[in-house]
Coordinates of C-alpha atoms in Angstrom, one line a residue:
X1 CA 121.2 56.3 -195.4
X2 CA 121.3 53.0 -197.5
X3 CA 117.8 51.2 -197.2
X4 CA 118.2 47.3 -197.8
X5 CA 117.0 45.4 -200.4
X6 CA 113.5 44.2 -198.8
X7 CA 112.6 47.1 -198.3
X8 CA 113.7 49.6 -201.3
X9 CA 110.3 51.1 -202.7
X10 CA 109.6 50.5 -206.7
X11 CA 110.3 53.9 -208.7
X12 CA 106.8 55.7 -209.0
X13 CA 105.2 54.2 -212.0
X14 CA 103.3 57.0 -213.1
X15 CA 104.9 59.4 -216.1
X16 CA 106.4 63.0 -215.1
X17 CA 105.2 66.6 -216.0
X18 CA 103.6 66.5 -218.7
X19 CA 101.7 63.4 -219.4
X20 CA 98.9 61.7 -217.8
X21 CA 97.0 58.8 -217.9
X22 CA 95.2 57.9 -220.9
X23 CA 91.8 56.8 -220.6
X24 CA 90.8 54.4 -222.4
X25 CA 87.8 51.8 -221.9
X26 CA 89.5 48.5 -222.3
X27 CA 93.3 48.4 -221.6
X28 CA 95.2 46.8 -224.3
X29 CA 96.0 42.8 -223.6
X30 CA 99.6 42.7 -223.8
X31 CA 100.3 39.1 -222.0
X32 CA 102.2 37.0 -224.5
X33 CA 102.1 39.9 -227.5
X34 CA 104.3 39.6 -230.2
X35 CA 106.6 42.9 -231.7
X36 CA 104.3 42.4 -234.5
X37 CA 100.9 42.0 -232.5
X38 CA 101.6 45.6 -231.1
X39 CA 103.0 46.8 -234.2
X40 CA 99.6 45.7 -236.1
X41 CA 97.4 47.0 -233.1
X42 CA 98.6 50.4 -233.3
X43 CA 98.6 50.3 -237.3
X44 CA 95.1 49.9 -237.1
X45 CA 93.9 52.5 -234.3
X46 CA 93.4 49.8 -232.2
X47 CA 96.1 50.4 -229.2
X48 CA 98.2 53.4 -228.7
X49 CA 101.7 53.5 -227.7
X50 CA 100.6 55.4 -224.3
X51 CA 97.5 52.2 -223.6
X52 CA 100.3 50.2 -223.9
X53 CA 102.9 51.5 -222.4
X54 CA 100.7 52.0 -219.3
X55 CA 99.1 48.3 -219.5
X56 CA 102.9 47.7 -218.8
X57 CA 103.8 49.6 -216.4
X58 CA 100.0 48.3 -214.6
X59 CA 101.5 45.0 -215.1
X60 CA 104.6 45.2 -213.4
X61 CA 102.9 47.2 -210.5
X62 CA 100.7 44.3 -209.9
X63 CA 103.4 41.6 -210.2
X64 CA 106.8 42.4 -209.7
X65 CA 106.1 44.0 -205.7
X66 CA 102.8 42.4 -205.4
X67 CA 101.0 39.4 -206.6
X68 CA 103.8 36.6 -207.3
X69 CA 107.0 39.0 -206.2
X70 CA 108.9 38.6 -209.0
X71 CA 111.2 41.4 -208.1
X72 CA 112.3 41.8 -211.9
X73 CA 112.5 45.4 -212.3
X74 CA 114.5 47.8 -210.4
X75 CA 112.7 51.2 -211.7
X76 CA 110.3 52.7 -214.0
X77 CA 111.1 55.5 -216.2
X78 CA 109.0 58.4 -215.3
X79 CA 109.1 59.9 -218.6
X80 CA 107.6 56.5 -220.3
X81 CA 104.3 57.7 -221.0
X82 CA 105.2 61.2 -222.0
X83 CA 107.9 59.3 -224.3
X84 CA 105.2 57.1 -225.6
X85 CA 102.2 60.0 -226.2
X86 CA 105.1 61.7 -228.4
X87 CA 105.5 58.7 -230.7
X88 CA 101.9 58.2 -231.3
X89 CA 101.9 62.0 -231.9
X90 CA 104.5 61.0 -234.9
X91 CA 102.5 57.9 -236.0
X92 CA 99.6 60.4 -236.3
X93 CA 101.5 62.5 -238.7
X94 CA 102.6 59.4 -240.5
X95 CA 106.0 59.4 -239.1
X96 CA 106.7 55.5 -238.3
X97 CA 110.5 54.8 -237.9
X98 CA 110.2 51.1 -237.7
X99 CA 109.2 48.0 -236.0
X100 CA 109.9 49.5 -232.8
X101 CA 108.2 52.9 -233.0
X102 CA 106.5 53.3 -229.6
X103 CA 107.1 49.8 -228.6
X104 CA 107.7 49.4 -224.3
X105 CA 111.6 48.2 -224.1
X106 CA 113.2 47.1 -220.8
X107 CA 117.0 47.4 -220.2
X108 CA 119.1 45.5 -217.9
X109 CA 120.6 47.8 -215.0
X110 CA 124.2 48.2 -216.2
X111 CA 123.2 49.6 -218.9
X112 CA 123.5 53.3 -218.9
X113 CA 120.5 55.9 -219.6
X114 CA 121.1 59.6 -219.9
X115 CA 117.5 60.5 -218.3
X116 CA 115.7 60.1 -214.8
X117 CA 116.9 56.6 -214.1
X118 CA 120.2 55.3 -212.1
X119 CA 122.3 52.8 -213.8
X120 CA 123.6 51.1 -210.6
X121 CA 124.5 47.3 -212.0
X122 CA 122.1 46.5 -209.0
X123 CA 124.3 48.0 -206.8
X124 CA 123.9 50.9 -203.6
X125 CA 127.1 51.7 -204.6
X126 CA 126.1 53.5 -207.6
X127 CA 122.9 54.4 -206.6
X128 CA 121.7 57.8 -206.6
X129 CA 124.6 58.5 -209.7
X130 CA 123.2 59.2 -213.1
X131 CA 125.1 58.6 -216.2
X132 CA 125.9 61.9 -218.3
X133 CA 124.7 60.0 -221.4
X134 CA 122.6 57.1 -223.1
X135 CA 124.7 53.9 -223.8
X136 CA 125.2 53.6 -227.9
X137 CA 122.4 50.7 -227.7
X138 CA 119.8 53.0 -225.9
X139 CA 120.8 55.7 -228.5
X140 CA 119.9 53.6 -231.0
X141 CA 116.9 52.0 -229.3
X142 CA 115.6 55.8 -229.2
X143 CA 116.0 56.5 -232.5
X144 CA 114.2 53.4 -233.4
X145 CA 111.3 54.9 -231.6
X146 CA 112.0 52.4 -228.9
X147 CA 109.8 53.4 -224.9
X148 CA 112.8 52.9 -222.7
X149 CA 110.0 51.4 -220.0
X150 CA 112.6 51.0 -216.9
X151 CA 115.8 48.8 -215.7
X152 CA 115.5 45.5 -215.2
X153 CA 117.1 43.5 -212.0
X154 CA 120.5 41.6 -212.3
X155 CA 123.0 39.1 -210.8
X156 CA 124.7 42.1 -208.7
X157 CA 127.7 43.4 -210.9
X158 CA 126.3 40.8 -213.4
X159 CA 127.6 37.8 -210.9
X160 CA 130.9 38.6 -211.0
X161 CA 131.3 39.5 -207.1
X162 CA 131.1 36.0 -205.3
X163 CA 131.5 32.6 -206.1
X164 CA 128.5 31.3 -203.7
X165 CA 126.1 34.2 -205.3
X166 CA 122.5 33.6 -205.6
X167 CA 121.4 34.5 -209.5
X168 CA 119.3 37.2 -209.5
X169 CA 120.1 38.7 -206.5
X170 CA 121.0 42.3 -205.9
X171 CA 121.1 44.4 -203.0
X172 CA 119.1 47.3 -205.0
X173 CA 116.3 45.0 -205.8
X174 CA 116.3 41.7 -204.0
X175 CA 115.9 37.9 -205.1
X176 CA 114.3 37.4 -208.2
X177 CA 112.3 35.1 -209.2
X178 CA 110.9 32.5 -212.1
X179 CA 107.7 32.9 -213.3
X180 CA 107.8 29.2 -214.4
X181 CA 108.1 28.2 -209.9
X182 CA 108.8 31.2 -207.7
X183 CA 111.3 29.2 -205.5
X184 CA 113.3 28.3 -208.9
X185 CA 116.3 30.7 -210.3
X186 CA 115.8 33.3 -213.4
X187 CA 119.7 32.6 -213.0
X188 CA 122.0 35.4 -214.2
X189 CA 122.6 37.7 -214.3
X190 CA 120.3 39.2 -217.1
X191 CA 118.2 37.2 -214.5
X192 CA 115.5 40.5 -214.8
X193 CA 115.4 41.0 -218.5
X194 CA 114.5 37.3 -218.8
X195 CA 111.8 36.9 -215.9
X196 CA 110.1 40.4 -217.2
X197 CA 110.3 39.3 -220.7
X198 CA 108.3 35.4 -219.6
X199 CA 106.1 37.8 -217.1
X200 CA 105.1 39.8 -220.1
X201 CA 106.4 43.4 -218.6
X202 CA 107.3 44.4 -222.1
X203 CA 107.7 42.2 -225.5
X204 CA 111.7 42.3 -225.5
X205 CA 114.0 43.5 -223.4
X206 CA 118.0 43.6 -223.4
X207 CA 120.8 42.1 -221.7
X208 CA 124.2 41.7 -221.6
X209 CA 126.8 38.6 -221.7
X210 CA 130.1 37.3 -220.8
X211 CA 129.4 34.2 -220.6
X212 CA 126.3 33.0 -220.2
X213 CA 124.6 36.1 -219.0
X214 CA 121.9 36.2 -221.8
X215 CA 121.4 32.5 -222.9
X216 CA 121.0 31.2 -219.2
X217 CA 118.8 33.4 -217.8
X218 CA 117.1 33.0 -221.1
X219 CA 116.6 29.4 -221.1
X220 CA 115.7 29.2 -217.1
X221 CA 113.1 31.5 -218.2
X222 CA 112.0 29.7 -221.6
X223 CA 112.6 32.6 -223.9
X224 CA 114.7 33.4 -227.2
X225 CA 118.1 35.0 -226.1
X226 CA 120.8 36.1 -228.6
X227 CA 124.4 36.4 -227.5
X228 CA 125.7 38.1 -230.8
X229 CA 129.5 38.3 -232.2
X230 CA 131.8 40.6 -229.8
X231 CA 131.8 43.5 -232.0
X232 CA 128.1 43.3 -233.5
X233 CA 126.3 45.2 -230.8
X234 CA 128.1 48.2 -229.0
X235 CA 129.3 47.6 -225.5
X236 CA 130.1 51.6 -224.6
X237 CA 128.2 53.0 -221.9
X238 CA 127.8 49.5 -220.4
X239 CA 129.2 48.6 -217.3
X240 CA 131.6 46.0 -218.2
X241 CA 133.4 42.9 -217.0
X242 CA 135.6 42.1 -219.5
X243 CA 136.2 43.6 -223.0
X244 CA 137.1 40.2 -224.9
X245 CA 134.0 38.6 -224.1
X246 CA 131.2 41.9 -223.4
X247 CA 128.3 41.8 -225.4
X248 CA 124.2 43.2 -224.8
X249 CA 121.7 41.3 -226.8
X250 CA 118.6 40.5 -227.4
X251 CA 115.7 38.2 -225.0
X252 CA 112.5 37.8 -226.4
X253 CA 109.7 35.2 -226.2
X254 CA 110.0 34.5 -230.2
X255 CA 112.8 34.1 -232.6
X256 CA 111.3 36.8 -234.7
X257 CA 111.0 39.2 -232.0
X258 CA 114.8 38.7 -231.2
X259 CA 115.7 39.2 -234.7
X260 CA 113.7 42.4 -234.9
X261 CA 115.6 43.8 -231.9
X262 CA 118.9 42.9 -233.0
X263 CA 118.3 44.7 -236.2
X264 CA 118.1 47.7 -233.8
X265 CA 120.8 47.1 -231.8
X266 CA 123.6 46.5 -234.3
X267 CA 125.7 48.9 -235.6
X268 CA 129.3 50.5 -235.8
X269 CA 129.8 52.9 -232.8
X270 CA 133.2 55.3 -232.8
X271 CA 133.4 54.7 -229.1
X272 CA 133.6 51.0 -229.8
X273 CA 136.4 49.8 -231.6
X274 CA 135.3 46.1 -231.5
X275 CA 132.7 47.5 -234.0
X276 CA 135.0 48.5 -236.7
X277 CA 134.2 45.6 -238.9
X278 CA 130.4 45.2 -237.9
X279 CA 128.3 45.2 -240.4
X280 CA 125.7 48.4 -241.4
X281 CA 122.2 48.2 -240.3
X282 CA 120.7 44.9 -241.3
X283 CA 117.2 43.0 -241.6
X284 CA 117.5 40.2 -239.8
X285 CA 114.1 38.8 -240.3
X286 CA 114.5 38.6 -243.9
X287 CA 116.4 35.1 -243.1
X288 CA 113.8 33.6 -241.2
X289 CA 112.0 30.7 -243.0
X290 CA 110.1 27.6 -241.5
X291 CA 112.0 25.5 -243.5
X292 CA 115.7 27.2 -242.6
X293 CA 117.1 23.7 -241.0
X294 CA 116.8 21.9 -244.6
X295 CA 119.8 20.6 -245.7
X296 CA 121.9 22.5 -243.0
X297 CA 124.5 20.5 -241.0
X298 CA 123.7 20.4 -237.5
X299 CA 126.9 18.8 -234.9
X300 CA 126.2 18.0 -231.4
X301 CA 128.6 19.2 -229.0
X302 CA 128.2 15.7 -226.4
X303 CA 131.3 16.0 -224.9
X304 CA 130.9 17.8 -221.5
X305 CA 127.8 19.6 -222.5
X306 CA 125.6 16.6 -222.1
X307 CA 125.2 13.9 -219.5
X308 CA 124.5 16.2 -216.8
X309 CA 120.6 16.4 -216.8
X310 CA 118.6 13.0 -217.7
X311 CA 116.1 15.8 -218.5
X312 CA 118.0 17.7 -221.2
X313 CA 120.0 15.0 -222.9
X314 CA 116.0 13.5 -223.2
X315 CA 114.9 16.6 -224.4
X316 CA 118.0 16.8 -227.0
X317 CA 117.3 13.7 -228.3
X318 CA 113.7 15.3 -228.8
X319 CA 115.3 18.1 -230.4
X320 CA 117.4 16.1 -232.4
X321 CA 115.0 14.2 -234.5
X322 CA 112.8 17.2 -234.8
X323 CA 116.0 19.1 -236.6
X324 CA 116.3 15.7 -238.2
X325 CA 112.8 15.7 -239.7
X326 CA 113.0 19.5 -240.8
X327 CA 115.6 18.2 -243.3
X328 CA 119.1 19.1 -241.1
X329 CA 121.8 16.9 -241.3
X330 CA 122.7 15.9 -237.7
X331 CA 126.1 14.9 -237.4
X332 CA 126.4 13.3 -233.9
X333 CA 128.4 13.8 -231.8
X334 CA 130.4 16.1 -232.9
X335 CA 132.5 17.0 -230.1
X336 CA 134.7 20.0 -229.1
X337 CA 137.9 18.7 -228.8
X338 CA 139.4 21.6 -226.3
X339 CA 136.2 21.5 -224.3
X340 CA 136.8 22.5 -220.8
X341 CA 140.6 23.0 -221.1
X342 CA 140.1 27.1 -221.5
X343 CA 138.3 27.2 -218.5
X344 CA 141.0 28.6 -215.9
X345 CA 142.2 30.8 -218.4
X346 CA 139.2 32.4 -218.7
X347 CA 138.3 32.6 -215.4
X348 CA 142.0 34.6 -215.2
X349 CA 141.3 37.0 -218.0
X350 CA 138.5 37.9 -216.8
X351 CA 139.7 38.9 -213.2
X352 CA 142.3 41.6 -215.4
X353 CA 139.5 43.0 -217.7
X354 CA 137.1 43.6 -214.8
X355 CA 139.4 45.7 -212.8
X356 CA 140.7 47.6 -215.7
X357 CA 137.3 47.6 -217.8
X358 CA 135.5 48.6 -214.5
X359 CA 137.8 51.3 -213.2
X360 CA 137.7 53.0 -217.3
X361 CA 133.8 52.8 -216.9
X362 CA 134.4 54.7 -213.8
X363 CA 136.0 57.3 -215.1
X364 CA 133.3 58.1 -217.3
X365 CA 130.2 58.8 -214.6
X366 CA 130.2 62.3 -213.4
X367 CA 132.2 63.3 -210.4
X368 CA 128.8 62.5 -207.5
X369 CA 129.1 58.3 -207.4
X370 CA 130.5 57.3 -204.9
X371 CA 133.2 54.9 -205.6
X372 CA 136.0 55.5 -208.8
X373 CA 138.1 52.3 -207.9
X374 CA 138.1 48.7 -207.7
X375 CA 139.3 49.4 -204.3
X376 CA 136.6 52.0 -203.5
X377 CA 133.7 49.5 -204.2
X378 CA 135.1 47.2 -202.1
X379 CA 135.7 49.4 -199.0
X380 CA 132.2 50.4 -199.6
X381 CA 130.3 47.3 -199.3
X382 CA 132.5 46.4 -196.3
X383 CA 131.5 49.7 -194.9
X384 CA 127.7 48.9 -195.8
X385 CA 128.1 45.0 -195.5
X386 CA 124.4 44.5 -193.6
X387 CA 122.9 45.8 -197.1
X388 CA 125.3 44.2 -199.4
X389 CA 126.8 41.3 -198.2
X390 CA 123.7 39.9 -196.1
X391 CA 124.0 36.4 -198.2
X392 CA 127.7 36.5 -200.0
X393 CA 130.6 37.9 -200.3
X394 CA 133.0 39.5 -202.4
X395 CA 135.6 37.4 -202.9
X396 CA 135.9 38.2 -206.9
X397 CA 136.3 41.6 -206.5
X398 CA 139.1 41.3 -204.3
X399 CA 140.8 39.0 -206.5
X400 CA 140.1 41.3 -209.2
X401 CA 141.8 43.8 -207.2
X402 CA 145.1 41.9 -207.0
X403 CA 145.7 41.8 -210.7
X404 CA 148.4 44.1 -212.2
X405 CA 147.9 45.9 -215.9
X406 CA 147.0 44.0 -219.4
X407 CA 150.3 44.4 -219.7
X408 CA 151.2 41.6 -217.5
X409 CA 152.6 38.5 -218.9
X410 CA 150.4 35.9 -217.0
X411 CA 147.4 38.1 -218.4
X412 CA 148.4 37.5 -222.3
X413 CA 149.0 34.2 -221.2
X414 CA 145.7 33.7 -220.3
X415 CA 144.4 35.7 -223.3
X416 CA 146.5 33.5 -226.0
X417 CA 145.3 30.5 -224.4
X418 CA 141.0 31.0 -224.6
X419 CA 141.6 32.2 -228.1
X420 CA 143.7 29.5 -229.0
X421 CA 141.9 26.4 -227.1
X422 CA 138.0 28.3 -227.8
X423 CA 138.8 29.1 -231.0
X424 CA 141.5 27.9 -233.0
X425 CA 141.7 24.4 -231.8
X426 CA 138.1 24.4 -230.4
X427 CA 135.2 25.6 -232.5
X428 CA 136.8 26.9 -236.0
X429 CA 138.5 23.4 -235.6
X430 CA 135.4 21.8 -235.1
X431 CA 133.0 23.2 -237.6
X432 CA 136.1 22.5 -239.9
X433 CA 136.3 19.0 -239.6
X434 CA 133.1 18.0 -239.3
X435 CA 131.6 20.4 -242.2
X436 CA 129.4 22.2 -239.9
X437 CA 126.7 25.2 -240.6
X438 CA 125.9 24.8 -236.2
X439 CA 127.0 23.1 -233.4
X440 CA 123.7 22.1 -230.9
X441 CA 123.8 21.1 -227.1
X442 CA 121.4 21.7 -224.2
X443 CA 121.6 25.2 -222.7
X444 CA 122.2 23.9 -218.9
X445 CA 119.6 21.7 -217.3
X446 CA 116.4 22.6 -215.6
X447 CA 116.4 25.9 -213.2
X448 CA 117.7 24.8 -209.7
X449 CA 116.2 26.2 -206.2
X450 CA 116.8 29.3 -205.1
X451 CA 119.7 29.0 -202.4
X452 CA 120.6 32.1 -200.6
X453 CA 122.7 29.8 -198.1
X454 CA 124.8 28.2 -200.3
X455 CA 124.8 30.3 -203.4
X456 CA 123.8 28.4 -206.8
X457 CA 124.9 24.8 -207.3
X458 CA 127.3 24.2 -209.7
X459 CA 126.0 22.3 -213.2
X460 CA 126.8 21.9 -216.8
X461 CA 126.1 24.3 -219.3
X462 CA 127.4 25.0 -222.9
X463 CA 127.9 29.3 -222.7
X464 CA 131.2 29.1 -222.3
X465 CA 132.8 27.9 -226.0
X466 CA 131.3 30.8 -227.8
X467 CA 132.1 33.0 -224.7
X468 CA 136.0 32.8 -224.6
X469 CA 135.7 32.6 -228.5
X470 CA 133.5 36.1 -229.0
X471 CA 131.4 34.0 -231.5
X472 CA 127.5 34.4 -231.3
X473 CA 124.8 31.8 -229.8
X474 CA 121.1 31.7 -229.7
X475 CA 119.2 29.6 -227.2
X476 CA 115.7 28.6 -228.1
X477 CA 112.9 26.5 -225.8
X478 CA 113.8 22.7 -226.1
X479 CA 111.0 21.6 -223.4
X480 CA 110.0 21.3 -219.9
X481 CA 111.3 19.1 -217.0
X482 CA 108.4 18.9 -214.1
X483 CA 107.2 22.1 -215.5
X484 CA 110.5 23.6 -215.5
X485 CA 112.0 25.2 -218.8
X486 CA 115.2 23.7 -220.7
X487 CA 117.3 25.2 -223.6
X488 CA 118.9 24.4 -226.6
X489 CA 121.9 26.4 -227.4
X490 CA 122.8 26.8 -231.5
X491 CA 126.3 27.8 -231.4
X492 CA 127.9 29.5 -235.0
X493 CA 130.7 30.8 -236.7
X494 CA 131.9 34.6 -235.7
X495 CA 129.3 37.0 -237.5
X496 CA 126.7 34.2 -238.9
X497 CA 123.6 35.4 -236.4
X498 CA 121.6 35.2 -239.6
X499 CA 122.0 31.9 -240.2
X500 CA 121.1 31.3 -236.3
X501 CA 118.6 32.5 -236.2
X502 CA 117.3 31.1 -239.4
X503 CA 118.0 27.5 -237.9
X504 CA 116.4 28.5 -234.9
X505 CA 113.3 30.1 -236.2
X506 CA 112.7 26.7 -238.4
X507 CA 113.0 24.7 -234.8
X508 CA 110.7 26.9 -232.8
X509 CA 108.6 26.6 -236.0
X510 CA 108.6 22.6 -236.4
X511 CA 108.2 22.6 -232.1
X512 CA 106.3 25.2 -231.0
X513 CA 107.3 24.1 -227.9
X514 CA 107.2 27.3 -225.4
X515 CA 104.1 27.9 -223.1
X516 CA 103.5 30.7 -220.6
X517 CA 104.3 30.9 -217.3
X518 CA 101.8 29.8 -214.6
X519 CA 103.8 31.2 -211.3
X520 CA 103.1 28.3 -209.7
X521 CA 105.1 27.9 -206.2
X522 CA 107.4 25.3 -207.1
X523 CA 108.2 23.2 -209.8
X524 CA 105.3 20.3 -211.1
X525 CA 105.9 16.6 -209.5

């Protein structure tokens, strides 16, 4: 019997055979930690991996089904602790493989795990199916000595199943919710990784992006969030929706924090062929300076990315003379001259990735899930549409469904077009004429109200250039509207996350803008 999403119980939080709860006098404080605070505490005897892996895991008990309801993550992994006990058994022998030895990691739940936990996309359709092995960015969280602490919530099928959705909704895990106001959006659909990240469930925690997925939630939640090159970070093992645009990356509450998990993430995977020309293994903190923006040449993207939101075209201007100030040239405005005009043919390629993308995922989980088709899903939630569809429907998946091969012509059409109008004539022809090391704009404007009517309303944003293009984007806190986080989005060149997050790092530096979350009922007036 499927149990709906009010009232599925939260994965036991305590470890399996084999470990047990440490006792220690004074749990660790792990609210608003940085990689490095943990890193340092455990260097010095102070914390072990286990205290905090459990001060974790107490956390989320205490908020994410209690306390504020932030319904952020869908399961605990019942093999954290005896995970974590391990690597401080290494440390102990002077084994330390790196900035993330024994460090608590949350993963967004499409992507897969080879252990005791469901990868479901926030779906009953694939609940109860395991995958038969790690996704290529848990292998390598693993081997960084990563704690895989549990799967985060999600935009069901990371929002690509209605157009009236509510972000952060799933029928595995509910409606979740921002720590900033509990009646605002996380939005999505990496809506979990993001509201555990500001709840301080773990330090970082991963997503995944096709446009917008990462840097939304991100800056709804006011955190760092990384959408890297297509081709950086490994996609296989990850339920998709669309191979031109796919990516996981890193969320984090700092810049530094996001660079040290992107270091970990990166890397060339044979299962991957968008990886072929990735780079090795690579330090990306090594870039970060305080005075990074000096002398760069910042553009800002006005056209359709601002004049939305009084409150983030205020806050840009902010921004702007801040950059300005740090020693970045702002050239302003320096406008994307294809902006908006890729949009449709986005919206089409996507449609023909996710049902062939979707259905080759399917393949590959072992022969107990329950559905292998496009056309399988959607007869199930039909079947099981009191537990599914309670809210919205599925109107994407069925036009998914329609759609013929890649081979199709309308389909390379489509393709041709967002990397000729995103790319081409849109941001290579940009940074081109204007010079540019960056392009700036406001993420999207202040989280809206959680509508489970109506579905989210529609407003501007700027994920969709680098998006259709494949090139990477970090959004960083610009500010607060009525207590409500905003964004600032620095878009780059394909495989220039360095310098990103270089430019980004000297912002968050010169601002120091971000603040933690209050979980106040509703935004401040």
């Amino acid at each position: 019997m499927l149990v709906a999403a009010t009232t599925v119980p939260l994965t036991t939080l305590r470890a399996g055979t084999g470990a047990r709860r440490e006792d220690v006098s004074a749990p660790p404080d792990v609210e608003e930690k940085s990689l490095d605070d943990l890193r340092v505490a455990m260097q010095r005897g102070e914390y072990t991996s286990q205290a905090i892996t459990q001060r974790y895991l107490d956390r989320i008990e205490a908020m994410d089904r209690t306390g504020p309801m932030l319904r952020h993550v869908l399961e605990t992994n019942p093999d954290a602790l005896a995970i974590a006990a391990a690597l401080d058994v290494e440390r102990k022998a002077g084994k330390v493989r790196g900035p993330l030895h024994g460090i608590p990691v949350l993963v967004k739940d499409n992507i897969d795990t080879a252990d005791r936990m469901m990868t479901t996309a926030g779906s009953l359709a694939l609940a109860g199916s395991a995958a038969d092995r790690d996704a290529y960015v848990v292998e390598r969280l693993r081997t960084a000595g990563a704690v895989i602490l549990g799967k985060t919530n999600l935009s069901e099928w990371a929002n690509f199943r209605s157009s009236h959705s509510s972000s952060g909704w799933s029928a595995r895990g509910g409606q979740g919710r921002n720590p900033y106001a509990l009646d605002r959006t996380p939005s999505g659909s990496s809506s979990g990784s993001a509201g555990a990240v500001a709840a301080s469930y773990c330090a970082v925690a991963v997503g995944t992006e096709t446009d917008g997925s990462i840097t939304s939630p991100a800056a709804a939640c006011s955190l760092v969030g990384l959408k890297p090159t297509v081709g950086l970070v490994s996609r296989s093992g990850i339920i998709p929706i669309a191979h031109s645009q796919d990516t996981a990356g890193p969320m984090a509450r700092t810049v530094r924090d996001a660079a040290i998990l992107l270091g970990a993430l990166a890397g060339r995977d044979p299962k991957d062929s968008a990886t072929r020309v990735a780079a090795g293994t690579i330090d990306y903190t090594r870039t970060l300076e305080a005075s990074g923006l000096r002398g760069a040449r910042i553009g800002v993207a006005r056209k359709k990315y601002t004049g939305y939101s009084i409150a983030a075209d205020a806050a840009l201007d902010t921004a702007l003379r801040a950059m300005k100030d740090a020693g970045a040239v702002i050239v302003d405005p320096a406008d994307i001259a294809t902006a908006g005009k890729f949009d449709d043919a986005e919206y089409e390629v996507l449609l023909y990735e996710f049902k062939a993308d979707l259905e080759s995922y399917f393949a590959t989980r072992h022969a107990g899930a329950r559905v292998r088709t496009l056309a399988d899903l959607i007869a199930f939630n039909t079947a099981h549409a009191r537990e599914e569809m309670p809210y919205f429907g599925q109107e994407i998946l069925q036009l998914a469904a329609k759609k013929g091969p890649l081979s199709d012509r309308a389909y390379r059409k489509a393709l041709a077009t967002c990397r000729t109008l995103a790319r081409t004539q849109g941001l290579d022809a940009t940074f081109t004429r204007y010079r540019l090391d960056a392009l700036v704009a406001p993420t999207q404007g202040p989280p809206a109200l959680i509508d489970l009517v109506n579905g989210d309303p529609s407003g501007g944003s700027s994920t969709s250039p680098c998006a259709v293009a494949g090139y990477p984007a970090i959004t960083v806190p610009m500010g607060y509207a009525s207590g409500l986080p905003l964004g600032m989005t620095f878009m780059g060149k394909p495989w220039s996350e360095a310098a990103l997050l270089r430019f980004a790092y000297a912002y968050e530096q010169t601002t120091k803008l971000r603040v933690r979350p209050r979980y106040l009922p509703t935004a401040i007036l």
